[in-house]
Amino acid sequence: GSGTDTFTTSMTTPQSQVLILENAKIPYSAKDAIIADIAGQILTKRLIDTVREEMGAVYSIYADGRLSRESLWTATLASQFPMKPEMKKEVLDFIHGQFKAMESDVTAEELNPIKEYLVKTYTENKEKNGSWLGSLMGFGINGVDTFNGNIDTVNSITVNDVMNFMKNVNGQDNYRVVVLDPAE
């Protein structure tokens, strides 16, 4: 379910520690695994540009998008970061808005550099034993091949694919925020 859990503790350097976690049940596929990664990278860029650079609320921030072969909640989008406590509401509202905005507002300018990076990475990984081994182990878990054809899969992904993925994830209403604030 969705909600916010807030806790407090004494801190030498007062700052709010935040974990944002959104989970969804999505059948595992090679394409959706890549889309989850792309969604996390787009969200990371947006958070860096606004929460760090414009707001100045954090020193570092990122988001991670994953599709798991094994867990009950297969899709996960997460962000964890320390921040200025006095900016908590503004930052959390902005981030939640970005999760929702990605249902209808993902641009080719955001997507294309990520796709180029993934194609480069997957091409390089064809020469690495670890990539082959990881793919074989994954295939053994659920029979989904994420190695062969992964470059074609990346090239096939559109902004609509990312937006539909986000609609699916957000539509399952499992957006959880956990905050550890400094004690007064």
XYZ file of C-alpha atoms in Angstrom, residues 32-141:
110
model
C 10.067 -4.688 -19.190
C 13.319 -5.323 -17.298
C 15.032 -2.818 -19.590
C 12.117 -0.375 -19.344
C 12.321 -0.496 -15.521
C 16.021 0.381 -15.730
C 15.291 3.205 -18.171
C 12.527 4.595 -15.933
C 14.976 4.686 -13.016
C 17.578 6.492 -15.121
C 15.085 9.092 -16.364
C 13.877 9.670 -12.811
C 17.495 9.984 -11.599
C 18.206 12.731 -14.150
C 15.067 14.621 -13.131
C 15.900 14.348 -9.428
C 19.485 15.521 -9.930
C 18.392 18.443 -12.100
C 15.713 19.682 -9.720
C 16.206 18.365 -6.167
C 19.972 18.771 -6.195
C 20.711 21.528 -8.694
C 17.640 23.795 -8.473
C 16.411 23.208 -4.913
C 19.784 22.500 -3.321
C 18.072 20.061 -0.932
C 20.503 17.160 -1.316
C 24.133 16.509 -2.081
C 23.441 13.352 -4.040
C 20.304 11.593 -5.200
C 19.431 8.764 -7.561
C 16.596 6.435 -8.459
C 16.780 2.772 -9.321
C 14.328 0.864 -11.504
C 14.346 -2.933 -11.523
C 12.283 -5.871 -12.591
C 13.050 -8.963 -10.546
C 12.769 -12.526 -11.750
C 12.101 -13.852 -8.268
C 10.317 -11.552 -5.833
C 6.619 -11.199 -5.069
C 6.801 -7.518 -6.096
C 8.617 -7.871 -9.381
C 8.832 -4.172 -10.335
C 10.564 -1.721 -8.025
C 11.362 1.965 -8.363
C 13.337 3.311 -5.426
C 15.237 6.360 -4.270
C 17.196 6.731 -1.043
C 18.934 9.911 0.056
C 19.772 12.250 2.956
C 18.350 15.772 2.739
C 17.824 19.065 4.514
C 14.938 18.481 6.965
C 13.420 21.919 6.342
C 12.872 21.064 2.661
C 11.269 17.670 3.224
C 7.698 18.491 2.186
C 8.737 20.375 -0.949
C 11.127 17.614 -2.047
C 8.773 14.712 -1.301
C 5.924 16.439 -3.134
C 8.168 17.057 -6.145
C 9.405 13.456 -6.270
C 5.906 12.004 -5.971
C 4.853 14.343 -8.767
C 7.650 13.022 -10.974
C 6.585 9.415 -10.447
C 3.107 10.450 -11.634
C 4.341 12.765 -14.404
C 6.215 9.912 -16.039
C 2.840 8.350 -16.896
C 2.321 11.011 -19.558
C 5.516 13.031 -19.878
C 8.613 11.183 -21.051
C 10.462 12.712 -23.978
C 12.679 11.313 -26.697
C 15.360 13.754 -25.457
C 15.345 11.897 -22.129
C 15.036 8.411 -23.589
C 17.478 8.420 -26.513
C 20.756 9.039 -24.605
C 19.861 6.219 -22.209
C 19.141 3.866 -25.098
C 22.493 4.785 -26.693
C 24.278 4.092 -23.408
C 22.509 0.735 -22.997
C 23.368 -0.336 -26.558
C 27.027 0.546 -25.898
C 26.998 -1.334 -22.583
C 25.267 -4.424 -23.988
C 27.678 -4.490 -26.934
C 30.657 -4.389 -24.557
C 29.061 -7.031 -22.316
C 28.950 -9.527 -25.187
C 32.713 -9.911 -24.587
C 32.494 -10.429 -20.812
C 32.097 -13.773 -19.130
C 30.205 -12.270 -16.190
C 27.436 -11.012 -18.447
C 27.055 -14.399 -20.091
C 27.041 -16.152 -16.722
C 24.485 -13.762 -15.241
C 22.204 -14.204 -18.232
C 22.485 -17.994 -18.097
C 21.695 -18.007 -14.379
C 18.705 -15.755 -14.972
C 17.500 -17.953 -17.818
C 17.686 -20.906 -15.448
C 15.345 -19.146 -13.017
